[in-house]
CSV table of C-alpha atoms and ligand atoms in Angstrom, one decimal:
chain,number,residue,atom,x,y,z
U,155,MET,CA,5.9,7.9,-50.4
U,156,HIS,CA,5.1,8.8,-47.1
U,157,THR,CA,2.7,6.7,-44.9
U,158,ALA,CA,0.4,7.9,-42.2
U,159,ALA,CA,1.2,4.8,-40.2
U,160,GLY,CA,2.2,5.9,-36.4
U,161,VAL,CA,0.9,9.3,-37.2
U,162,GLU,CA,-2.4,9.1,-35.5
U,163,ALA,CA,-2.5,8.9,-31.8
U,164,CYS,CA,-4.2,10.4,-28.7
U,165,LEU,CA,-1.8,11.0,-26.0
U,166,PRO,CA,-2.4,11.7,-22.3
U,167,ILE,CA,-1.1,15.0,-20.9
U,168,ARG,CA,-1.0,14.2,-17.1
U,169,SER,CA,2.8,14.8,-16.2
U,170,ASP,CA,6.2,16.1,-17.2
U,171,MET,CA,7.0,12.7,-18.6
U,172,ASP,CA,4.1,12.8,-20.9
U,173,LEU,CA,5.5,15.9,-22.4
U,174,VAL,CA,8.6,13.9,-23.4
U,175,TRP,CA,6.3,11.4,-25.1
U,176,VAL,CA,4.2,14.1,-26.8
U,177,ARG,CA,7.3,15.9,-28.3
U,178,GLN,CA,8.7,12.4,-29.3
U,179,HIS,CA,5.6,11.4,-31.1
U,180,VAL,CA,5.1,14.8,-32.7
U,181,ARG,CA,8.9,14.7,-34.0
U,182,GLN,CA,8.4,11.0,-35.4
U,183,ALA,CA,5.0,11.6,-36.9
U,184,ALA,CA,6.3,14.9,-38.7
U,185,ALA,CA,9.4,12.9,-40.1
U,186,ARG,CA,7.2,10.3,-41.1
U,187,LEU,CA,5.1,12.8,-43.3
U,188,GLY,CA,8.2,14.1,-45.0
U,189,PHE,CA,8.7,17.5,-42.7
U,190,GLY,CA,11.9,19.1,-43.1
U,191,LEU,CA,14.2,19.5,-40.2
U,192,VAL,CA,13.3,23.0,-39.5
U,193,GLU,CA,9.4,22.6,-39.8
U,194,GLN,CA,9.9,19.6,-37.7
U,195,THR,CA,11.7,21.4,-35.1
U,196,LYS,CA,9.1,24.4,-35.2
U,197,LEU,CA,6.1,21.9,-34.8
U,198,VAL,CA,7.7,20.3,-31.7
U,199,THR,CA,8.5,23.2,-30.2
U,200,ALA,CA,4.7,24.5,-30.8
U,201,ALA,CA,3.7,21.2,-29.4
U,202,SER,CA,5.8,21.4,-26.3
U,203,GLU,CA,4.4,24.9,-25.6
U,204,LEU,CA,0.8,23.8,-26.0
U,205,ALA,CA,0.9,20.5,-24.1
U,206,ARG,CA,2.8,22.4,-21.2
U,207,ASN,CA,-0.2,24.7,-21.1
U,208,THR,CA,-2.5,21.7,-21.3
U,209,LEU,CA,-0.8,20.7,-18.1
U,210,VAL,CA,0.1,23.5,-16.0
U,211,HIS,CA,-2.9,26.0,-17.0
U,212,GLY,CA,-5.3,23.4,-17.9
U,213,GLY,CA,-4.7,20.9,-15.2
U,214,GLY,CA,-4.0,18.1,-17.7
U,215,GLY,CA,-5.8,16.7,-20.8
U,216,GLN,CA,-4.7,15.2,-23.8
U,217,MET,CA,-3.3,15.8,-27.6
U,218,GLU,CA,-4.8,14.2,-30.7
U,219,ALA,CA,-2.5,13.9,-33.8
U,220,ARG,CA,-4.3,13.4,-37.3
U,221,HIS,CA,-2.8,13.1,-40.5
U,222,VAL,CA,-4.2,15.7,-43.3
U,223,SER,CA,-3.4,16.1,-46.7
U,224,SER,CA,-4.3,18.4,-49.5
U,225,GLY,CA,-3.4,17.5,-52.9
U,226,ALA,CA,0.0,16.3,-52.7
U,227,THR,CA,0.7,18.1,-49.6
U,228,GLN,CA,1.0,16.1,-46.3
U,229,GLY,CA,0.2,18.0,-43.1
U,230,LEU,CA,-0.1,17.2,-39.2
U,231,ARG,CA,-2.8,18.4,-37.3
U,232,LEU,CA,-2.6,18.5,-33.6
U,233,ALA,CA,-5.4,19.0,-31.0
U,234,PHE,CA,-4.6,20.0,-27.3
U,235,SER,CA,-7.6,19.9,-25.1
U,236,ASP,CA,-8.0,20.1,-21.4
U,237,GLU,CA,-11.2,20.7,-19.2
U,238,GLY,CA,-9.6,23.4,-16.9
U,239,PRO,CA,-10.5,26.7,-16.2
U,240,GLY,CA,-10.6,28.2,-19.7
U,241,ILE,CA,-9.2,31.6,-20.8
U,242,ALA,CA,-11.4,34.4,-20.4
U,243,ASP,CA,-9.4,37.0,-22.4
U,244,LEU,CA,-8.1,35.5,-25.5
U,245,ASP,CA,-6.5,38.5,-26.8
U,246,GLN,CA,-4.6,39.1,-23.7
U,247,ALA,CA,-3.6,35.7,-23.5
U,248,LEU,CA,-2.4,35.4,-27.1
U,249,SER,CA,-0.2,38.7,-26.6
U,250,ASP,CA,3.6,38.5,-26.3
U,251,GLY,CA,4.9,38.6,-22.7
U,252,TYR,CA,1.5,37.9,-20.9
U,253,THR,CA,1.6,35.3,-18.4
U,254,SER,CA,-0.7,34.5,-15.4
U,255,GLY,CA,2.0,32.8,-13.5
U,256,GLY,CA,5.6,33.0,-13.6
U,257,GLY,CA,6.2,32.2,-17.1
U,258,LEU,CA,7.6,34.2,-19.9
U,259,GLY,CA,4.3,34.3,-21.6
U,260,MET,CA,5.6,33.5,-25.1
U,261,GLY,CA,4.3,30.0,-25.2
U,262,LEU,CA,0.7,30.6,-26.8
U,263,SER,CA,1.7,33.4,-29.1
U,264,GLY,CA,5.1,31.9,-30.0
U,265,ALA,CA,3.4,28.6,-30.9
U,266,ARG,CA,0.9,30.6,-32.9
U,267,ARG,CA,3.7,31.8,-35.0
U,268,LEU,CA,5.6,28.5,-35.5
U,269,VAL,CA,2.6,26.8,-37.2
U,270,HIS,CA,0.7,27.5,-40.4
U,271,GLU,CA,-2.6,27.2,-38.9
U,272,PHE,CA,-3.6,28.1,-35.3
U,273,ASP,CA,-7.2,27.9,-33.8
U,274,ILE,CA,-8.1,28.1,-29.9
U,275,GLU,CA,-11.5,27.8,-28.5
U,276,SER,CA,-11.9,28.3,-24.8
U,277,THR,CA,-14.8,28.4,-22.5
U,278,PRO,CA,-14.2,30.0,-19.0
U,279,GLY,CA,-15.1,27.2,-16.3
U,280,ALA,CA,-15.1,24.4,-19.1
U,281,GLY,CA,-11.9,23.9,-20.9
U,282,THR,CA,-9.7,24.8,-23.7
U,283,THR,CA,-9.0,23.5,-27.1
U,284,VAL,CA,-6.1,24.6,-29.3
U,285,ARG,CA,-5.9,23.1,-32.7
U,286,VAL,CA,-2.7,23.7,-35.1
U,287,THR,CA,-1.8,22.5,-38.4
U,288,CYS,CA,1.6,22.3,-40.0
U,289,TRP,CA,2.4,21.4,-43.6
U,290,ALA,CA,5.4,19.5,-45.0
U,291,ALA,CA,5.8,22.0,-48.0
U,292,GLN,CA,4.3,25.4,-48.2
U,293,PRO,CA,0.8,25.6,-46.8
U,294,PRO,CA,-1.7,24.7,-49.8
U,295,ARG,CA,-4.0,27.5,-49.0
U,296,PRO,CA,-3.7,31.2,-47.4
U,297,ARG,CA,-2.3,31.2,-43.8
U,298,GLU,CA,-5.3,31.7,-41.5
U,299,GLU,CA,-5.0,34.4,-39.1
U,300,VAL,CA,-7.3,34.0,-36.0
L,300,MET,CA,-24.2,-38.3,-5.1
L,301,PRO,CA,-21.9,-37.0,-2.4
L,302,GLU,CA,-23.6,-36.6,0.8
L,303,HIS,CA,-22.9,-33.0,1.5
L,304,GLU,CA,-25.3,-32.1,-1.3
L,305,ALA,CA,-28.5,-32.6,0.6
L,306,ASP,CA,-30.7,-29.8,0.0
L,307,GLY,CA,-29.6,-26.4,1.4
L,308,GLN,CA,-26.3,-27.8,2.2
L,309,LEU,CA,-24.3,-26.4,-0.8
L,310,ALA,CA,-21.5,-24.4,0.3
L,311,THR,CA,-21.5,-20.9,-1.6
L,312,PRO,CA,-19.2,-21.2,-4.5
L,313,THR,CA,-16.5,-18.8,-2.8
L,314,HIS,CA,-16.5,-21.1,0.2
L,315,GLU,CA,-16.3,-24.0,-1.9
L,316,VAL,CA,-13.5,-22.5,-3.8
L,317,ARG,CA,-11.8,-21.6,-0.2
L,318,ASP,CA,-12.2,-25.4,1.0
L,319,PHE,CA,-10.8,-26.6,-2.3
L,320,LEU,CA,-7.8,-24.5,-2.1
L,321,HIS,CA,-7.2,-25.6,1.6
L,322,ARG,CA,-7.7,-29.2,0.6
L,323,ARG,CA,-5.5,-29.2,-2.5
L,324,ARG,CA,-2.8,-26.8,-1.5
L,325,GLU,CA,0.0,-29.2,-1.9
L,326,GLN,CA,-1.2,-30.5,-5.2
L,327,ILE,CA,-1.7,-27.1,-6.6
L,328,ALA,CA,1.7,-25.9,-5.7
L,329,GLN,CA,3.1,-29.2,-7.2
L,330,ARG,CA,1.4,-28.3,-10.6
L,331,TRP,CA,2.4,-24.9,-10.6
L,332,ALA,CA,6.2,-26.0,-9.7
L,333,ASP,CA,6.1,-27.2,-13.4
L,334,GLU,CA,4.7,-24.2,-14.9
L,335,PRO,CA,7.3,-21.8,-16.6
L,336,LEU,CA,6.7,-19.0,-14.2
L,337,PHE,CA,7.7,-20.8,-10.9
L,338,ARG,CA,10.1,-23.2,-12.8
L,339,THR,CA,12.3,-20.5,-14.3
L,340,VAL,CA,12.3,-18.2,-11.2
L,341,PHE,CA,12.9,-20.6,-8.5
L,342,THR,CA,15.7,-22.7,-10.0
L,343,VAL,CA,17.7,-23.6,-6.9
L,344,SER,CA,15.3,-26.3,-5.8
L,345,ARG,CA,12.0,-27.5,-6.7
L,346,ASP,CA,10.8,-27.7,-3.1
L,347,GLU,CA,11.6,-23.9,-3.1
L,348,ALA,CA,9.1,-23.5,-6.0
L,349,VAL,CA,6.4,-25.7,-4.3
L,350,GLU,CA,6.7,-23.5,-1.0
L,351,ALA,CA,6.4,-20.3,-3.0
L,352,GLY,CA,3.4,-21.8,-4.6
L,353,LYS,CA,1.9,-22.8,-1.5
L,354,VAL,CA,2.2,-19.2,0.0
L,355,VAL,CA,0.1,-17.9,-3.2
L,356,VAL,CA,-2.5,-20.6,-2.5
L,357,ASP,CA,-3.0,-19.7,0.9
L,358,ALA,CA,-3.3,-16.0,-0.1
L,359,LEU,CA,-6.1,-17.0,-2.5
L,360,ALA,CA,-7.8,-19.0,0.1
L,361,GLN,CA,-7.8,-16.1,2.3
L,362,VAL,CA,-9.1,-13.8,-0.3
L,363,ALA,CA,-11.9,-16.1,-0.8
L,364,ASP,CA,-12.6,-16.6,2.5
L,365,SER,CA,-13.2,-12.9,2.9
L,366,ASP,CA,-15.6,-12.9,0.0
L,367,GLN,CA,-13.5,-10.6,-2.0
L,368,VAL,CA,-12.5,-12.6,-5.0
L,369,GLU,CA,-12.9,-9.5,-7.3
L,370,ASP,CA,-10.9,-7.1,-5.1
L,371,PRO,CA,-7.3,-6.6,-6.0
L,372,ASP,CA,-6.8,-4.7,-2.7
L,373,ALA,CA,-8.4,-7.5,-0.8
L,374,ALA,CA,-6.1,-7.9,2.6
L,375,GLY,CA,-5.2,-11.5,1.4
L,376,PHE,CA,-3.0,-10.5,-1.3
L,377,SER,CA,-0.8,-8.3,0.7
L,378,GLU,CA,1.2,-11.6,1.8
L,379,VAL,CA,2.1,-12.4,-1.8
L,380,ARG,CA,2.4,-9.0,-3.4
L,381,GLU,CA,6.0,-8.7,-3.0
L,382,GLN,CA,6.6,-12.3,-3.9
L,383,LEU,CA,4.7,-11.8,-7.1
L,384,SER,CA,6.6,-8.6,-8.0
L,385,ARG,CA,9.9,-10.0,-7.5
L,386,MET,CA,8.9,-13.1,-9.7
L,387,GLY,CA,7.5,-10.8,-12.5
L,388,ALA,CA,10.6,-8.5,-12.2
L,389,ALA,CA,12.8,-11.7,-12.8
L,390,ARG,CA,10.9,-12.7,-15.8
L,391,SER,CA,11.3,-9.2,-17.0
L,392,ARG,CA,15.2,-9.4,-16.3
L,393,ALA,CA,14.9,-12.6,-18.4
L,394,GLY,CA,13.8,-10.6,-21.3
L,395,LEU,CA,10.1,-11.1,-21.4
L,396,SER,CA,7.5,-8.5,-22.2
L,397,ASN,CA,4.7,-7.6,-19.7
L,398,THR,CA,2.3,-9.6,-22.3
L,399,GLN,CA,4.5,-12.5,-22.0
L,400,VAL,CA,4.5,-12.2,-18.2
L,401,SER,CA,0.9,-11.8,-18.2
L,402,SER,CA,0.4,-15.0,-20.1
L,403,GLU,CA,2.6,-17.0,-17.9
L,404,LEU,CA,0.5,-15.8,-15.2
L,405,ALA,CA,-2.8,-16.8,-17.1
L,406,ALA,CA,-1.1,-20.4,-17.3
L,407,LEU,CA,-1.5,-20.9,-13.6
L,408,ARG,CA,-5.3,-21.2,-14.2
L,409,PRO,CA,-5.6,-24.3,-15.9
L,410,PRO,CA,-4.2,-26.8,-13.5
L,411,VAL,CA,-6.1,-25.3,-10.7
L,412,GLU,CA,-9.1,-25.7,-12.8
L,413,ASN,CA,-8.7,-29.2,-13.6
L,414,LEU,CA,-8.3,-30.1,-10.0
L,415,LEU,CA,-11.5,-28.4,-9.0
L,416,ALA,CA,-13.4,-30.0,-11.8
L,417,ALA,CA,-12.2,-33.4,-10.6
L,418,ASP,CA,-12.9,-32.6,-7.1
L,419,LEU,CA,-16.7,-31.5,-8.0
L,420,GLU,CA,-17.2,-34.3,-10.5
L,421,GLN,CA,-20.2,-35.6,-8.7
L,422,ALA,CA,-21.6,-32.1,-7.7
L,423,PRO,CA,-24.5,-30.7,-9.7
L,424,PRO,CA,-23.6,-29.0,-13.1
L,425,GLU,CA,-24.6,-25.7,-12.2
L,426,HIS,CA,-22.7,-25.7,-8.7
L,427,LEU,CA,-19.4,-26.7,-10.8
L,428,ARG,CA,-20.2,-23.9,-13.2
L,429,ALA,CA,-20.6,-21.5,-10.4
L,430,CYS,CA,-17.4,-22.5,-8.5
L,431,SER,CA,-15.4,-22.6,-11.6
L,432,THR,CA,-16.5,-19.1,-12.6
L,433,THR,CA,-15.7,-18.1,-8.9
L,434,LEU,CA,-12.3,-19.6,-9.5
L,435,THR,CA,-11.5,-17.8,-13.0
L,436,VAL,CA,-12.6,-14.5,-11.3
L,437,LEU,CA,-10.2,-15.2,-8.5
L,438,MET,CA,-7.1,-16.3,-10.7
L,439,GLY,CA,-7.9,-13.0,-12.9
L,440,THR,CA,-7.6,-10.9,-9.7
L,441,LEU,CA,-4.5,-12.7,-8.7
L,442,ARG,CA,-3.0,-12.0,-12.3
L,443,LEU,CA,-4.0,-8.2,-11.9
L,444,VAL,CA,-2.4,-8.1,-8.6
L,445,ALA,CA,0.9,-9.5,-9.9
L,446,MET,CA,0.9,-7.3,-12.9
L,447,GLN,CA,0.1,-4.3,-10.8
L,448,SER,CA,3.3,-5.1,-8.5
L,449,ALA,CA,5.3,-5.7,-11.6
L,450,LEU,CA,4.4,-2.5,-13.2
L,451,SER,CA,5.0,-0.4,-10.0
L,452,GLU,CA,8.5,-2.2,-9.7
L,453,TRP,CA,9.1,-1.2,-13.3
L,454,GLN,CA,8.2,2.4,-12.4
L,455,ALA,CA,10.3,2.5,-9.5
L,456,LEU,CA,13.4,1.2,-11.6
L,457,SER,CA,12.7,3.7,-14.3
L,458,ASP,CA,12.5,6.4,-11.6
L,459,ARG,CA,15.9,5.3,-10.0
L,460,GLN,CA,17.7,5.3,-13.6
L,461,ARG,CA,16.2,8.8,-14.1
L,462,MET,CA,17.6,9.9,-11.0
L,463,GLN,CA,21.0,8.4,-11.9
L,464,LEU,CA,20.8,9.9,-15.3
L,465,LEU,CA,20.2,13.4,-13.5
L,466,GLU,CA,23.4,13.1,-11.8
L,467,VAL,CA,25.7,11.5,-14.4
L,468,ALA,CA,24.5,13.5,-17.5
L,469,THR,CA,25.9,16.9,-16.2
L,470,PRO,CA,29.7,16.7,-16.0
L,471,VAL,CA,31.3,20.0,-15.7
L,472,ILE,CA,34.5,20.5,-18.1
L,473,ARG,CA,37.4,22.6,-17.3
L,474,LEU,CA,38.5,23.6,-20.6
L,475,TRP,CA,41.1,26.0,-19.5
L,476,ASP,CA,42.2,28.2,-16.5
L,477,GLY,CA,39.0,30.1,-15.7
L,478,ILE,CA,37.0,28.3,-18.2
L,479,VAL,CA,34.4,25.5,-17.5
L,480,ALA,CA,32.0,24.1,-19.8
L,481,VAL,CA,28.6,21.8,-19.4
L,482,PRO,CA,27.6,19.8,-22.2
L,483,LEU,CA,23.8,19.7,-21.8
L,484,ILE,CA,22.1,16.4,-23.1
L,485,GLY,CA,18.6,15.4,-23.3
L,486,THR,CA,15.4,17.0,-21.9
L,487,LEU,CA,16.2,20.2,-20.2
L,488,ASP,CA,13.3,19.9,-17.6
L,489,SER,CA,13.0,21.7,-14.5
L,490,ALA,CA,14.8,18.9,-12.4
L,491,ARG,CA,17.4,18.6,-14.9
L,492,SER,CA,18.2,22.4,-14.9
L,493,GLN,CA,18.1,22.4,-11.1
L,494,VAL,CA,21.0,20.0,-11.1
L,495,VAL,CA,22.8,21.9,-13.9
L,496,MET,CA,22.6,25.1,-12.3
L,497,GLU,CA,24.0,23.6,-9.0
L,498,THR,CA,26.6,21.8,-10.5
L,499,LEU,CA,27.9,24.7,-12.6
L,500,LEU,CA,27.6,27.3,-9.8
L,501,ASN,CA,29.7,24.8,-7.7
L,502,ALA,CA,32.5,24.6,-10.6
L,503,VAL,CA,32.5,28.3,-11.0
L,504,VAL,CA,33.2,28.9,-7.2
L,505,ASP,CA,35.6,25.9,-7.0
L,506,GLN,CA,37.8,26.8,-10.1
L,507,HIS,CA,37.3,30.5,-9.8
L,508,ALA,CA,35.9,30.4,-13.5
L,509,ARG,CA,35.2,33.7,-15.2
L,510,PHE,CA,33.6,32.2,-18.1
L,511,ALA,CA,31.1,29.2,-18.3
L,512,ILE,CA,30.0,27.7,-21.6
L,513,LEU,CA,26.3,26.0,-21.8
L,514,ASP,CA,26.7,23.9,-24.7
L,515,ILE,CA,23.1,22.9,-26.1
L,516,THR,CA,24.2,20.7,-29.1
L,517,GLY,CA,22.3,17.7,-27.1
L,518,VAL,CA,19.1,19.5,-26.2
L,519,PRO,CA,16.5,18.4,-28.9
L,520,THR,CA,14.1,21.1,-28.1
L,521,VAL,CA,14.4,24.7,-26.8
L,522,ASP,CA,10.9,26.0,-25.9
L,523,SER,CA,10.1,29.0,-23.7
L,524,LEU,CA,10.7,26.9,-20.4
L,525,VAL,CA,14.1,25.7,-21.5
L,526,ALA,CA,14.9,29.1,-22.3
L,527,GLN,CA,13.5,30.2,-19.0
L,528,HIS,CA,16.1,27.9,-17.3
L,529,LEU,CA,18.9,28.9,-19.4
L,530,MET,CA,18.5,32.3,-18.6
L,531,LYS,CA,18.1,31.8,-15.1
L,532,THR,CA,21.5,29.8,-14.9
L,533,VAL,CA,23.2,32.7,-16.7
L,534,ALA,CA,21.8,35.2,-14.2
L,535,ALA,CA,22.9,33.3,-11.1
L,536,ALA,CA,26.7,32.5,-12.7
L,537,ARG,CA,26.6,36.3,-13.6
L,538,LEU,CA,26.0,36.9,-10.0
L,539,MET,CA,29.1,34.8,-9.0
L,540,GLY,CA,31.1,36.8,-11.3
L,541,ALA,CA,31.2,34.3,-14.2
L,542,GLN,CA,30.1,35.3,-17.8
L,543,CYS,CA,27.9,32.6,-19.5
L,544,ILE,CA,28.3,31.6,-23.3
L,545,VAL,CA,25.5,29.4,-25.0
L,546,SER,CA,27.0,27.3,-27.6
L,547,GLY,CA,25.8,24.7,-30.1
L,548,ILE,CA,22.6,26.4,-31.4
L,549,ARG,CA,21.7,24.7,-34.3
L,550,PRO,CA,20.4,26.3,-37.4
L,551,ALA,CA,16.9,24.8,-37.1
L,552,ILE,CA,16.7,25.6,-33.2
L,553,ALA,CA,18.1,29.2,-34.1
L,554,GLN,CA,15.2,29.8,-36.5
L,555,THR,CA,12.6,28.4,-34.0
L,556,ILE,CA,13.8,30.6,-31.1
L,557,VAL,CA,13.4,33.7,-33.3
L,558,HIS,CA,9.8,32.7,-34.4
L,559,LEU,CA,9.0,31.8,-30.8
L,560,GLY,CA,10.0,35.4,-30.0
L,561,LEU,CA,12.5,34.5,-27.3
L,562,ASP,CA,15.3,37.1,-26.5
L,563,LEU,CA,18.3,35.0,-25.3
L,564,ASP,CA,19.8,37.8,-23.4
L,565,VAL,CA,23.1,36.0,-23.5
L,566,ILE,CA,26.4,35.6,-25.7
L,567,THR,CA,25.9,32.9,-28.1
L,568,ARG,CA,28.4,31.2,-30.4
L,569,ALA,CA,27.8,28.2,-32.9
L,570,SER,CA,30.1,26.0,-31.6
L,571,LEU,CA,32.0,24.8,-28.4
L,572,ALA,CA,35.1,25.7,-30.1
L,573,ASP,CA,33.7,29.3,-31.0
L,574,ALA,CA,33.0,29.8,-27.5
L,575,LEU,CA,36.2,28.8,-26.2
L,576,GLY,CA,37.7,31.0,-28.7
L,577,TYR,CA,35.8,33.9,-27.5
L,578,ALA,CA,36.4,33.2,-23.9
L,579,LEU,CA,40.1,32.9,-24.5
L,580,HIS,CA,40.3,36.0,-26.3
L,581,GLU,CA,38.2,38.0,-23.4
L,582,LEU,CA,41.2,36.5,-21.2
L,583,GLY,CA,43.9,37.7,-23.2
L,584,ALA,CA,45.1,34.5,-24.1
L,585,ASP,CA,44.5,34.2,-27.8
L,586,ILE,CA,45.2,31.0,-29.9
L,587,VAL,CA,46.9,31.5,-33.1
L,588,ASN,CA,45.2,29.4,-35.8
L,589,PRO,CA,47.7,29.1,-38.5
L,590,GLY,CA,45.3,27.9,-41.2
L,591,ALA,CA,42.4,30.4,-40.6
L,592,GLY,CA,44.1,33.8,-40.9
L,593,GLN,CA,42.3,36.2,-38.2
L,594,ARG,CA,39.8,34.8,-36.0
F,728,ATP,N1,-4.7,25.7,-21.7
F,728,ATP,C1,-5.0,26.6,-20.8
F,728,ATP,N2,-6.0,26.8,-19.9
F,728,ATP,C2,-5.9,27.8,-19.2
F,728,ATP,N3,-5.3,29.3,-19.4
F,728,ATP,C3,-4.4,28.8,-20.4
F,728,ATP,C4,-4.1,27.9,-21.0
F,728,ATP,N4,-3.1,28.0,-22.1
F,728,ATP,C5,-2.8,29.4,-21.8
F,728,ATP,N5,-3.5,30.0,-20.6
F,728,ATP,C6,-3.3,31.4,-20.2
F,728,ATP,O1,-2.7,32.1,-21.0
F,728,ATP,C7,-1.3,32.6,-20.7
F,728,ATP,C8,-0.4,32.6,-21.7
F,728,ATP,O2,0.1,31.5,-22.1
F,728,ATP,P1,1.6,31.4,-22.5
F,728,ATP,O3,1.8,30.1,-22.9
F,728,ATP,O4,1.7,32.5,-23.5
F,728,ATP,O5,2.3,31.9,-21.2
F,728,ATP,P2,2.9,31.0,-20.1
F,728,ATP,O6,2.6,29.4,-20.1
F,728,ATP,O7,2.4,31.8,-18.7
F,728,ATP,O8,4.4,31.2,-19.9
F,728,ATP,P3,5.4,30.3,-20.9
F,728,ATP,O9,6.1,31.6,-21.7
F,728,ATP,O10,6.4,29.7,-20.1
F,728,ATP,O11,4.8,29.5,-21.7
F,728,ATP,C9,-1.3,31.7,-19.4
F,728,ATP,O12,-0.1,32.5,-18.5
F,728,ATP,C10,-2.4,31.2,-18.9
F,728,ATP,O13,-3.1,32.2,-18.2
F,729,MG,MG1,3.0,28.4,-21.7
């Protein structure tokens, strides 16, 4: 049996050090929910990308972690939100190699490929929220493409 | 009824508390000297604890005098901030949690309150109540100041340890003539990777290395920033005439890198031993491994 204890959390994303806590929390929560090593690594890496975007592009924000389940399948849902400048052109931001700064431009598009469900909401001038979900086993429903 | 209570003559609660603190300075410090916080920090002599207590009482009186009982930034506290943070740090070193330190600070209040109640026994109840409240607020603010100082002390300590870690965690190992290796451990953030790059480049120059192995077995997460740092280090080493090999990419990391879409434009090998074998081969110094047939 896997318990949801210690999975749900709301962590601030204000500094590089906070990114370390975010990764650590996601890794522990995924392990608790019975994620295999590969799924854990993928989700932690996606979380690392999204949290850094929240920090660097969004000017800081937070990550909320929720335990979700569907039938017997356990999942972890993460929401990264900021009140930064927002993204005017989502298609462009989501394309491989696009960066407005000095990055590789692989964070957002790569994170999307690393998780089972991906959803992004952004309002220019008001902020950005990215929600991702990963399931411990095969996803219980068809993959959502956004 | 004491004479000073003639109508209109009652001091404001804040000034009453100030006068009380001046008047009872010695007794308060004596009682504090018996509380765990003072008793365990000032172990050399009791007088030392009493003297330290007096300094804190004076600070409280000064804060009350300036009518800032709710303000942790009140000038009066500046005299004791350092002493309080040293006391808090001493208790943390003794193994107490922040919560425990905080409750030891809270324990300083009752002895003072009892003294105040005794002093104002004859005063109108509402005046006593107002003065008690003021004292409670003031002691709460003191506790806040002490915790703030203890926390910033703790922060400074962890920053120092972090800096030390930066320095010790990047040893460059000379594996062979012309081959150096750096085992990377932990989070490869910007500061760490800057140190890694500098140390590695120095080693390349000092040891005329033609091959530099970056072993990432100890790196828990390889995301786009870590990849970028790695690639910058590889490019810089190349400029110094050394070829880089990245080793220790675990299977889960390899799959993640592929999904992420990263293209590590560098030679990679599964293990440090494989990387060394490759470099030796390139240097024309093949190692014959009797058990394993051809490499
Ligand atoms: N939370 C956000 N707020 C505002 N803009 C964002 C946010 N997240 C992403 N973006 C925009 O989308 C672009 C692409 O993001 P992506 O993470 O793919 O690349 P990057 O962060 O620039 O580089 P890296 O590959 O190092 O992550 C960013 O350059 C930025 O302009
Ligand atoms: Mg990014």
